[in-house]
PDB file of C-alpha atoms and ligand atoms in Angstrom:
ATOM      1  CA  MET A 806     -21.999 -20.210  10.009  1.00  0.00           C
ATOM      2  CA  ARG A 807     -20.051 -18.575   7.224  1.00  0.00           C
ATOM      3  CA  ILE A 808     -17.497 -15.965   8.297  1.00  0.00           C
ATOM      4  CA  ILE A 809     -16.259 -13.554   5.672  1.00  0.00           C
ATOM      5  CA  LEU A 810     -13.085 -11.619   6.404  1.00  0.00           C
ATOM      6  CA  LEU A 811     -12.778  -8.350   4.540  1.00  0.00           C
ATOM      7  CA  GLY A 812      -9.820  -6.023   4.804  1.00  0.00           C
ATOM      8  CA  ALA A 813      -7.157  -4.446   2.621  1.00  0.00           C
ATOM      9  CA  PRO A 814      -3.986  -6.378   1.751  1.00  0.00           C
ATOM     10  CA  GLY A 815      -1.894  -6.721   4.912  1.00  0.00           C
ATOM     11  CA  SER A 816      -4.748  -6.082   7.339  1.00  0.00           C
ATOM     12  CA  GLY A 817      -4.357  -9.551   8.886  1.00  0.00           C
ATOM     13  CA  LYS A 818      -7.110 -11.609   7.231  1.00  0.00           C
ATOM     14  CA  GLY A 819      -4.962 -14.716   6.777  1.00  0.00           C
ATOM     15  CA  THR A 820      -3.513 -14.439  10.281  1.00  0.00           C
ATOM     16  CA  GLN A 821      -6.931 -14.163  11.926  1.00  0.00           C
ATOM     17  CA  ALA A 822      -8.552 -16.811   9.677  1.00  0.00           C
ATOM     18  CA  SER A 823      -5.974 -19.340  10.919  1.00  0.00           C
ATOM     19  CA  ILE A 824      -6.711 -18.472  14.560  1.00  0.00           C
ATOM     20  CA  ILE A 825     -10.467 -18.714  13.971  1.00  0.00           C
ATOM     21  CA  GLU A 826      -9.931 -22.134  12.379  1.00  0.00           C
ATOM     22  CA  ASP A 827      -7.878 -23.289  15.382  1.00  0.00           C
ATOM     23  CA  LYS A 828     -10.216 -21.960  18.067  1.00  0.00           C
ATOM     24  CA  TYR A 829     -13.631 -22.467  16.485  1.00  0.00           C
ATOM     25  CA  GLY A 830     -13.001 -25.382  14.134  1.00  0.00           C
ATOM     26  CA  PHE A 831     -14.354 -23.545  11.064  1.00  0.00           C
ATOM     27  CA  SER A 832     -12.349 -24.510   7.992  1.00  0.00           C
ATOM     28  CA  LYS A 833     -10.187 -21.746   6.603  1.00  0.00           C
ATOM     29  CA  ILE A 834     -10.680 -21.042   2.924  1.00  0.00           C
ATOM     30  CA  SER A 835      -8.154 -18.593   1.521  1.00  0.00           C
ATOM     31  CA  SER A 836      -8.689 -17.721  -2.134  1.00  0.00           C
ATOM     32  CA  GLY A 837      -5.173 -16.314  -2.401  1.00  0.00           C
ATOM     33  CA  ASP A 838      -3.619 -19.516  -0.958  1.00  0.00           C
ATOM     34  CA  LEU A 839      -5.735 -21.697  -3.241  1.00  0.00           C
ATOM     35  CA  LEU A 840      -4.632 -19.657  -6.267  1.00  0.00           C
ATOM     36  CA  ARG A 841      -0.973 -19.836  -5.197  1.00  0.00           C
ATOM     37  CA  GLN A 842      -1.308 -23.635  -4.911  1.00  0.00           C
ATOM     38  CA  GLU A 843      -2.611 -23.768  -8.492  1.00  0.00           C
ATOM     39  CA  ILE A 844       0.361 -21.681  -9.616  1.00  0.00           C
ATOM     40  CA  GLU A 845       2.761 -23.928  -7.733  1.00  0.00           C
ATOM     41  CA  GLN A 846       1.245 -26.999  -9.384  1.00  0.00           C
ATOM     42  CA  LYS A 847       1.392 -25.259 -12.785  1.00  0.00           C
ATOM     43  CA  THR A 848      -2.241 -26.051 -13.593  1.00  0.00           C
ATOM     44  CA  ASN A 849      -4.065 -24.245 -16.418  1.00  0.00           C
ATOM     45  CA  LEU A 850      -6.011 -22.256 -13.865  1.00  0.00           C
ATOM     46  CA  GLY A 851      -2.755 -21.302 -12.106  1.00  0.00           C
ATOM     47  CA  LEU A 852      -1.153 -20.162 -15.334  1.00  0.00           C
ATOM     48  CA  LYS A 853      -4.138 -17.924 -16.084  1.00  0.00           C
ATOM     49  CA  ALA A 854      -4.222 -16.535 -12.522  1.00  0.00           C
ATOM     50  CA  GLN A 855      -0.511 -15.732 -12.288  1.00  0.00           C
ATOM     51  CA  GLU A 856      -0.530 -12.795 -14.683  1.00  0.00           C
ATOM     52  CA  ALA A 857      -3.294 -10.937 -12.808  1.00  0.00           C
ATOM     53  CA  MET A 858      -1.785 -11.669  -9.413  1.00  0.00           C
ATOM     54  CA  ASP A 859       1.667 -10.441 -10.405  1.00  0.00           C
ATOM     55  CA  LYS A 860       0.081  -7.117 -11.420  1.00  0.00           C
ATOM     56  CA  GLY A 861      -1.972  -6.874  -8.234  1.00  0.00           C
ATOM     57  CA  HIS A 862      -5.221  -7.195 -10.170  1.00  0.00           C
ATOM     58  CA  LEU A 863      -8.156  -9.468  -9.400  1.00  0.00           C
ATOM     59  CA  VAL A 864      -8.257 -12.880 -11.042  1.00  0.00           C
ATOM     60  CA  SER A 865     -11.469 -13.389 -13.069  1.00  0.00           C
ATOM     61  CA  ASP A 866     -14.661 -14.217 -11.147  1.00  0.00           C
ATOM     62  CA  GLU A 867     -15.036 -17.442 -13.157  1.00  0.00           C
ATOM     63  CA  LEU A 868     -11.648 -18.859 -12.190  1.00  0.00           C
ATOM     64  CA  VAL A 869     -11.892 -17.913  -8.517  1.00  0.00           C
ATOM     65  CA  GLY A 870     -15.549 -19.036  -8.357  1.00  0.00           C
ATOM     66  CA  GLU A 871     -14.536 -22.450  -9.673  1.00  0.00           C
ATOM     67  CA  ILE A 872     -11.947 -23.145  -6.974  1.00  0.00           C
ATOM     68  CA  ILE A 873     -14.083 -21.727  -4.164  1.00  0.00           C
ATOM     69  CA  LYS A 874     -17.084 -23.841  -5.150  1.00  0.00           C
ATOM     70  CA  LYS A 875     -14.972 -26.980  -5.148  1.00  0.00           C
ATOM     71  CA  ARG A 876     -13.487 -26.143  -1.759  1.00  0.00           C
ATOM     72  CA  ILE A 877     -16.811 -25.243  -0.091  1.00  0.00           C
ATOM     73  CA  SER A 878     -18.380 -28.495  -1.215  1.00  0.00           C
ATOM     74  CA  SER A 879     -15.781 -30.561   0.664  1.00  0.00           C
ATOM     75  CA  GLN A 880     -16.821 -32.452   3.776  1.00  0.00           C
ATOM     76  CA  ASP A 881     -14.815 -30.367   6.281  1.00  0.00           C
ATOM     77  CA  CYS A 882     -16.800 -27.254   5.386  1.00  0.00           C
ATOM     78  CA  LYS A 883     -20.164 -28.734   6.330  1.00  0.00           C
ATOM     79  CA  ASN A 884     -20.024 -27.310   9.877  1.00  0.00           C
ATOM     80  CA  GLY A 885     -18.966 -23.857   8.819  1.00  0.00           C
ATOM     81  CA  TYR A 886     -16.065 -22.064   7.240  1.00  0.00           C
ATOM     82  CA  VAL A 887     -14.121 -18.831   7.302  1.00  0.00           C
ATOM     83  CA  LEU A 888     -13.422 -17.124   4.005  1.00  0.00           C
ATOM     84  CA  ASP A 889     -10.213 -15.129   3.668  1.00  0.00           C
ATOM     85  CA  GLY A 890     -10.168 -13.050   0.482  1.00  0.00           C
ATOM     86  CA  PHE A 891     -13.481 -14.116  -1.045  1.00  0.00           C
ATOM     87  CA  PRO A 892     -15.753 -12.438  -2.053  1.00  0.00           C
ATOM     88  CA  ARG A 893     -13.883  -9.438  -3.417  1.00  0.00           C
ATOM     89  CA  ASN A 894     -16.695  -7.781  -5.378  1.00  0.00           C
ATOM     90  CA  ILE A 895     -20.501  -7.777  -5.461  1.00  0.00           C
ATOM     91  CA  SER A 896     -20.748 -10.355  -8.185  1.00  0.00           C
ATOM     92  CA  GLN A 897     -18.640 -12.823  -6.139  1.00  0.00           C
ATOM     93  CA  ALA A 898     -20.829 -12.119  -3.079  1.00  0.00           C
ATOM     94  CA  LYS A 899     -23.963 -12.984  -5.054  1.00  0.00           C
ATOM     95  CA  TYR A 900     -22.336 -16.093  -6.458  1.00  0.00           C
ATOM     96  CA  LEU A 901     -21.508 -17.229  -2.916  1.00  0.00           C
ATOM     97  CA  GLU A 902     -25.085 -16.715  -1.713  1.00  0.00           C
ATOM     98  CA  LYS A 903     -26.419 -18.742  -4.629  1.00  0.00           C
ATOM     99  CA  MET A 904     -23.901 -21.518  -4.083  1.00  0.00           C
ATOM    100  CA  ASP A 905     -24.546 -22.000  -0.349  1.00  0.00           C
ATOM    101  CA  ARG A 906     -27.871 -20.355   0.297  1.00  0.00           C
ATOM    102  CA  ARG A 907     -28.973 -21.118   3.817  1.00  0.00           C
ATOM    103  CA  ARG A 908     -25.941 -20.363   5.890  1.00  0.00           C
ATOM    104  CA  LYS A 909     -25.906 -17.505   8.429  1.00  0.00           C
ATOM    105  CA  GLU A 910     -23.262 -14.938   7.501  1.00  0.00           C
ATOM    106  CA  THR A 911     -20.973 -12.824   9.640  1.00  0.00           C
ATOM    107  CA  VAL A 912     -18.808 -10.303   7.821  1.00  0.00           C
ATOM    108  CA  LEU A 913     -15.819  -8.817   9.647  1.00  0.00           C
ATOM    109  CA  GLU A 914     -13.765  -6.048   8.138  1.00  0.00           C
ATOM    110  CA  ILE A 915     -10.296  -5.556   9.633  1.00  0.00           C
ATOM    111  CA  GLU A 916      -9.677  -1.827   9.348  1.00  0.00           C
ATOM    112  CA  LEU A 917      -6.166  -0.377   9.166  1.00  0.00           C
ATOM    113  CA  GLU A 918      -4.541   2.764   7.797  1.00  0.00           C
ATOM    114  CA  GLU A 919      -2.513   2.554   4.606  1.00  0.00           C
ATOM    115  CA  LYS A 920       0.839   3.445   6.160  1.00  0.00           C
ATOM    116  CA  VAL A 921       0.683   0.453   8.522  1.00  0.00           C
ATOM    117  CA  LEU A 922      -0.579  -1.873   5.756  1.00  0.00           C
ATOM    118  CA  ILE A 923       2.471  -1.049   3.635  1.00  0.00           C
ATOM    119  CA  GLN A 924       4.811  -1.562   6.598  1.00  0.00           C
ATOM    120  CA  ARG A 925       3.331  -4.953   7.436  1.00  0.00           C
ATOM    121  CA  LEU A 926       3.381  -6.201   3.838  1.00  0.00           C
ATOM    122  CA  SER A 927       6.975  -5.076   3.279  1.00  0.00           C
ATOM    123  CA  SER A 928       8.152  -6.980   6.351  1.00  0.00           C
ATOM    124  CA  ARG A 929       5.993 -10.089   5.833  1.00  0.00           C
ATOM    125  CA  ARG A 930       7.702 -13.414   5.163  1.00  0.00           C
ATOM    126  CA  VAL A 931       5.898 -16.652   4.247  1.00  0.00           C
ATOM    127  CA  CYS A 932       6.965 -20.284   4.354  1.00  0.00           C
ATOM    128  CA  VAL A 933       7.429 -21.871   0.917  1.00  0.00           C
ATOM    129  CA  GLU A 934       6.448 -25.265   2.336  1.00  0.00           C
ATOM    130  CA  CYS A 935       3.438 -24.738   4.616  1.00  0.00           C
ATOM    131  CA  GLY A 936       2.415 -21.122   3.939  1.00  0.00           C
ATOM    132  CA  ALA A 937       2.821 -20.013   7.593  1.00  0.00           C
ATOM    133  CA  VAL A 938       3.029 -16.236   7.872  1.00  0.00           C
ATOM    134  CA  PHE A 939       5.691 -14.298   9.800  1.00  0.00           C
ATOM    135  CA  ASN A 940       6.775 -10.714  10.098  1.00  0.00           C
ATOM    136  CA  LEU A 941      10.332  -9.410  10.454  1.00  0.00           C
ATOM    137  CA  GLU A 942       9.134  -6.736  12.846  1.00  0.00           C
ATOM    138  CA  GLY A 943       6.054  -7.989  14.682  1.00  0.00           C
ATOM    139  CA  ARG A 944       6.225 -11.760  14.442  1.00  0.00           C
ATOM    140  CA  PRO A 945       9.739 -12.968  13.622  1.00  0.00           C
ATOM    141  CA  SER A 946      10.572 -16.660  13.273  1.00  0.00           C
ATOM    142  CA  LYS A 947      12.807 -18.107  16.002  1.00  0.00           C
ATOM    143  CA  LYS A 948      15.534 -18.888  13.476  1.00  0.00           C
ATOM    144  CA  LYS A 949      16.089 -16.220  10.818  1.00  0.00           C
ATOM    145  CA  GLY A 950      14.656 -17.256   7.425  1.00  0.00           C
ATOM    146  CA  ILE A 951      13.350 -20.611   8.687  1.00  0.00           C
ATOM    147  CA  CYS A 952       9.723 -21.531   9.437  1.00  0.00           C
ATOM    148  CA  ASP A 953       8.968 -22.338  13.093  1.00  0.00           C
ATOM    149  CA  ALA A 954       6.218 -24.754  12.094  1.00  0.00           C
ATOM    150  CA  CYS A 955       7.920 -26.976   9.484  1.00  0.00           C
ATOM    151  CA  GLY A 956      11.526 -25.822   9.012  1.00  0.00           C
ATOM    152  CA  GLY A 957      10.768 -24.583   5.462  1.00  0.00           C
ATOM    153  CA  LEU A 958      12.418 -21.564   3.870  1.00  0.00           C
ATOM    154  CA  LEU A 959      10.842 -18.141   4.483  1.00  0.00           C
ATOM    155  CA  ILE A 960      10.480 -15.894   1.443  1.00  0.00           C
ATOM    156  CA  GLN A 961       8.823 -12.642   0.413  1.00  0.00           C
ATOM    157  CA  ARG A 962       5.642 -13.034  -1.649  1.00  0.00           C
ATOM    158  CA  ARG A 963       5.976 -12.060  -5.334  1.00  0.00           C
ATOM    159  CA  ASP A 964       3.197  -9.502  -4.981  1.00  0.00           C
ATOM    160  CA  ASP A 965       4.727  -7.824  -1.896  1.00  0.00           C
ATOM    161  CA  LYS A 966       6.868  -5.532  -4.082  1.00  0.00           C
ATOM    162  CA  PRO A 967       6.104  -1.812  -3.475  1.00  0.00           C
ATOM    163  CA  GLU A 968       4.556  -1.138  -6.925  1.00  0.00           C
ATOM    164  CA  VAL A 969       2.309  -4.238  -6.720  1.00  0.00           C
ATOM    165  CA  ILE A 970       1.311  -3.401  -3.125  1.00  0.00           C
ATOM    166  CA  ARG A 971       0.160   0.053  -4.331  1.00  0.00           C
ATOM    167  CA  GLU A 972      -1.949  -1.536  -7.073  1.00  0.00           C
ATOM    168  CA  ARG A 973      -3.509  -4.075  -4.688  1.00  0.00           C
ATOM    169  CA  LEU A 974      -4.483  -1.300  -2.276  1.00  0.00           C
ATOM    170  CA  LYS A 975      -6.089   0.629  -5.142  1.00  0.00           C
ATOM    171  CA  VAL A 976      -7.994  -2.450  -6.319  1.00  0.00           C
ATOM    172  CA  TYR A 977      -9.293  -3.007  -2.759  1.00  0.00           C
ATOM    173  CA  GLN A 978     -10.649   0.547  -2.583  1.00  0.00           C
ATOM    174  CA  GLN A 979     -12.271   0.406  -6.012  1.00  0.00           C
ATOM    175  CA  GLN A 980     -13.618  -3.125  -6.207  1.00  0.00           C
ATOM    176  CA  THR A 981     -13.907  -4.615  -2.719  1.00  0.00           C
ATOM    177  CA  LYS A 982     -14.929  -1.632  -0.565  1.00  0.00           C
ATOM    178  CA  PRO A 983     -18.445  -1.516  -2.121  1.00  0.00           C
ATOM    179  CA  LEU A 984     -19.076  -4.838  -0.324  1.00  0.00           C
ATOM    180  CA  ILE A 985     -19.190  -2.970   2.961  1.00  0.00           C
ATOM    181  CA  GLU A 986     -22.413  -1.136   2.081  1.00  0.00           C
ATOM    182  CA  TYR A 987     -23.754  -4.346   0.603  1.00  0.00           C
ATOM    183  CA  TYR A 988     -23.255  -6.296   3.843  1.00  0.00           C
ATOM    184  CA  ARG A 989     -24.183  -3.361   6.055  1.00  0.00           C
ATOM    185  CA  ASP A 990     -27.570  -3.315   4.358  1.00  0.00           C
ATOM    186  CA  LYS A 991     -27.965  -6.999   5.171  1.00  0.00           C
ATOM    187  CA  LYS A 992     -27.079  -6.239   8.828  1.00  0.00           C
ATOM    188  CA  VAL A 993     -24.273  -8.792   8.952  1.00  0.00           C
ATOM    189  CA  TYR A 994     -21.330  -6.365   8.843  1.00  0.00           C
ATOM    190  CA  PHE A 995     -18.969  -5.706  11.794  1.00  0.00           C
ATOM    191  CA  PRO A 996     -15.833  -3.492  11.661  1.00  0.00           C
ATOM    192  CA  ILE A 997     -12.774  -4.548  13.653  1.00  0.00           C
ATOM    193  CA  ASP A 998      -9.887  -2.314  14.743  1.00  0.00           C
ATOM    194  CA  GLY A 999      -6.813  -3.829  13.060  1.00  0.00           C
ATOM    195  CA  LYS A1000      -4.254  -1.604  14.838  1.00  0.00           C
ATOM    196  CA  LYS A1001      -4.189  -3.801  17.913  1.00  0.00           C
ATOM    197  CA  THR A1002      -1.902  -6.800  18.431  1.00  0.00           C
ATOM    198  CA  ILE A1003      -2.766 -10.147  16.845  1.00  0.00           C
ATOM    199  CA  PRO A1004      -4.278 -11.636  20.068  1.00  0.00           C
ATOM    200  CA  GLU A1005      -6.187  -8.410  20.773  1.00  0.00           C
ATOM    201  CA  VAL A1006      -7.711  -8.388  17.295  1.00  0.00           C
ATOM    202  CA  PHE A1007      -8.790 -11.974  17.839  1.00  0.00           C
ATOM    203  CA  VAL A1008     -10.462 -11.039  21.145  1.00  0.00           C
ATOM    204  CA  GLU A1009     -12.557  -8.447  19.262  1.00  0.00           C
ATOM    205  CA  ILE A1010     -13.445 -11.001  16.622  1.00  0.00           C
ATOM    206  CA  SER A1011     -14.395 -13.694  19.116  1.00  0.00           C
ATOM    207  CA  LYS A1012     -16.729 -11.338  21.003  1.00  0.00           C
ATOM    208  CA  ILE A1013     -18.705 -10.850  17.814  1.00  0.00           C
ATOM    209  CA  LEU A1014     -18.584 -14.501  16.779  1.00  0.00           C
ATOM    210  CA  ASP A1015     -19.703 -15.756  20.201  1.00  0.00           C
ATOM    211  CA  LYS A1016     -22.682 -13.393  20.117  1.00  0.00           C
ATOM    212  CA  ARG A1017     -23.614 -14.402  16.568  1.00  0.00           C
ATOM    213  CA  LEU A1018     -23.307 -18.125  17.347  1.00  0.00           C
ATOM    214  CA  GLU A1019     -25.512 -17.706  20.426  1.00  0.00           C
ATOM    215  CA  GLU A1020     -28.156 -15.857  18.349  1.00  0.00           C
ATOM    216  CA  ASP A1021     -27.991 -18.665  15.829  1.00  0.00           C
ATOM    217  CA  ARG A1022     -28.459 -21.298  18.528  1.00  0.00           C
ATOM    218  CA  VAL A1023     -31.506 -19.483  19.964  1.00  0.00           C
ATOM    219  CA  THR A1024     -33.075 -19.106  16.508  1.00  0.00           C
ATOM    220  CA  ARG A1025     -32.629 -22.809  15.810  1.00  0.00           C
ATOM    221  CA  GLN A1026     -34.230 -23.768  19.123  1.00  0.00           C
ATOM    222  CA  SER A1027     -37.284 -21.529  18.799  1.00  0.00           C
ATOM    223  CA  PRO A1028     -40.301 -23.291  17.272  1.00  0.00           C
TER     224      PRO A1028
HETATM  225  P1  LIG B1239      -4.512 -12.631  -1.042  1.00  0.00           P
HETATM  226  O1  LIG B1239      -3.502 -13.684  -0.831  1.00  0.00           O
HETATM  227  O2  LIG B1239      -5.843 -12.778  -0.453  1.00  0.00           O
HETATM  228  O3  LIG B1239      -3.846 -11.247  -0.640  1.00  0.00           O
HETATM  229  P2  LIG B1239      -4.456  -9.884  -0.012  1.00  0.00           P
HETATM  230  O4  LIG B1239      -5.894  -9.729   0.038  1.00  0.00           O
HETATM  231  O5  LIG B1239      -3.715  -8.859  -0.745  1.00  0.00           O
HETATM  232  O6  LIG B1239      -4.096  -9.993   1.493  1.00  0.00           O
HETATM  233  P3  LIG B1239      -2.749 -10.451   2.093  1.00  0.00           P
HETATM  234  O7  LIG B1239      -2.662 -11.948   2.107  1.00  0.00           O
HETATM  235  O8  LIG B1239      -1.604  -9.710   1.488  1.00  0.00           O
HETATM  236  O9  LIG B1239      -2.897  -9.865   3.584  1.00  0.00           O
HETATM  237  P4  LIG B1239      -3.700 -10.445   4.832  1.00  0.00           P
HETATM  238  O10 LIG B1239      -4.833  -9.539   5.101  1.00  0.00           O
HETATM  239  O11 LIG B1239      -3.972 -11.897   4.692  1.00  0.00           O
HETATM  240  O12 LIG B1239      -2.601 -10.202   5.974  1.00  0.00           O
HETATM  241  P5  LIG B1239      -1.687 -11.237   6.784  1.00  0.00           P
HETATM  242  O13 LIG B1239      -2.479 -12.003   7.766  1.00  0.00           O
HETATM  243  O14 LIG B1239      -0.793 -11.987   5.875  1.00  0.00           O
HETATM  244  O15 LIG B1239      -4.688 -12.424  -2.609  1.00  0.00           O
HETATM  245  C1  LIG B1239      -3.571 -12.333  -3.474  1.00  0.00           C
HETATM  246  C2  LIG B1239      -4.036 -12.134  -4.889  1.00  0.00           C
HETATM  247  O16 LIG B1239      -4.818 -13.261  -5.330  1.00  0.00           O
HETATM  248  C3  LIG B1239      -4.925 -10.911  -5.148  1.00  0.00           C
HETATM  249  O17 LIG B1239      -4.196  -9.737  -5.340  1.00  0.00           O
HETATM  250  C4  LIG B1239      -5.686 -11.355  -6.414  1.00  0.00           C
HETATM  251  O18 LIG B1239      -4.832 -11.214  -7.557  1.00  0.00           O
HETATM  252  C5  LIG B1239      -5.878 -12.848  -6.174  1.00  0.00           C
HETATM  253  N1  LIG B1239      -7.177 -13.130  -5.504  1.00  0.00           N
HETATM  254  C6  LIG B1239      -7.343 -13.632  -4.256  1.00  0.00           C
HETATM  255  N2  LIG B1239      -8.671 -13.762  -3.975  1.00  0.00           N
HETATM  256  C7  LIG B1239      -9.323 -13.308  -5.070  1.00  0.00           C
HETATM  257  C8  LIG B1239     -10.716 -13.174  -5.380  1.00  0.00           C
HETATM  258  N3  LIG B1239     -11.673 -13.503  -4.502  1.00  0.00           N
HETATM  259  N4  LIG B1239     -11.030 -12.677  -6.601  1.00  0.00           N
HETATM  260  C9  LIG B1239     -10.077 -12.340  -7.504  1.00  0.00           C
HETATM  261  N5  LIG B1239      -8.764 -12.448  -7.267  1.00  0.00           N
HETATM  262  C10 LIG B1239      -8.378 -12.925  -6.065  1.00  0.00           C
HETATM  263  O19 LIG B1239      -0.803 -10.160   7.620  1.00  0.00           O
HETATM  264  C11 LIG B1239       0.131  -9.327   6.961  1.00  0.00           C
HETATM  265  C12 LIG B1239       1.418  -9.207   7.803  1.00  0.00           C
HETATM  266  O20 LIG B1239       1.108  -8.497   9.003  1.00  0.00           O
HETATM  267  C13 LIG B1239       2.011 -10.561   8.265  1.00  0.00           C
HETATM  268  O21 LIG B1239       3.400 -10.468   8.252  1.00  0.00           O
HETATM  269  C14 LIG B1239       1.466 -10.739   9.706  1.00  0.00           C
HETATM  270  O22 LIG B1239       2.365 -11.498  10.509  1.00  0.00           O
HETATM  271  C15 LIG B1239       1.361  -9.285  10.167  1.00  0.00           C
HETATM  272  N6  LIG B1239       0.237  -9.044  11.086  1.00  0.00           N
HETATM  273  C16 LIG B1239      -1.029  -9.528  10.987  1.00  0.00           C
HETATM  274  N7  LIG B1239      -1.817  -9.032  11.955  1.00  0.00           N
HETATM  275  C17 LIG B1239      -1.034  -8.211  12.697  1.00  0.00           C
HETATM  276  C18 LIG B1239      -1.275  -7.384  13.864  1.00  0.00           C
HETATM  277  N8  LIG B1239      -2.468  -7.311  14.454  1.00  0.00           N
HETATM  278  N9  LIG B1239      -0.239  -6.665  14.339  1.00  0.00           N
HETATM  279  C19 LIG B1239       1.018  -6.709  13.761  1.00  0.00           C
HETATM  280  N10 LIG B1239       1.288  -7.474  12.674  1.00  0.00           N
HETATM  281  C20 LIG B1239       0.277  -8.200  12.135  1.00  0.00           C
HETATM  282 MG1  LIG B1240      -3.546 -13.370   3.231  1.00  0.00          MG
END
């Protein structure tokens, strides 16, 4: 199974991808995290990606495709994976299908109004060491500014500035939203109400995943 999480910046893709990984054992693949690792390590790819990310624009399909392909081919993805932030346009979706052809897909879009997205992004804090995600309002760390998981420092992401948030939201509408019709036509698309609490959103997601996994099991068993 390949799970694709769609949703505007701040909708909770990364948060839910981590829970899906924990509960279902599907490896989490976050294109944004992979790009930020490249930047951190000052690789050529990272240097090229940084400029686009700082502006809230998409990194080129070639660069993102390269890191995703490498990640998907690793051993831990053989039994399934959950994609957070990839694909982000039709050409990336087609690239993914070509790269890993036979896998059943489930596409979940976490829907949320813009006002709440902006609130959540402005109050998000992330750990510089392990990438764990917190929120000053909804999910504060136990000790202010310190990660519960590893004790690392919590910071605000470079692209969580108001002007970059606005650009990212615009890019989502223009370039990523067309994927919804694309996946709806393939009958693998499921909208999720993102207004609920983190555990409630996961309950919605797991209802769909359990059904899809059961369908998959039945199909495999039938002659
Ligand atoms: P990426 O890192 O993917 O950023 P994004 O899509 O803008 O999404 P975010 O990570 O900001 O939000 P999220 O949906 O993961 O929300 P989260 O769970 O953190 O990409 C960054 C950049 O990399 C892009 O702009 C682009 O430049 C580049 N890039 C990445 N992929 C690319 C691709 N495929 N092609 C080209 N370029 C690419 O939650 C947000 C906050 O809300 C947190 O504080 C969390 O604690 C809180 N929260 C979550 N759920 C809830 C809830 N239910 N209730 C209350 N609070 C909640
Ligand atoms: Mg994220």
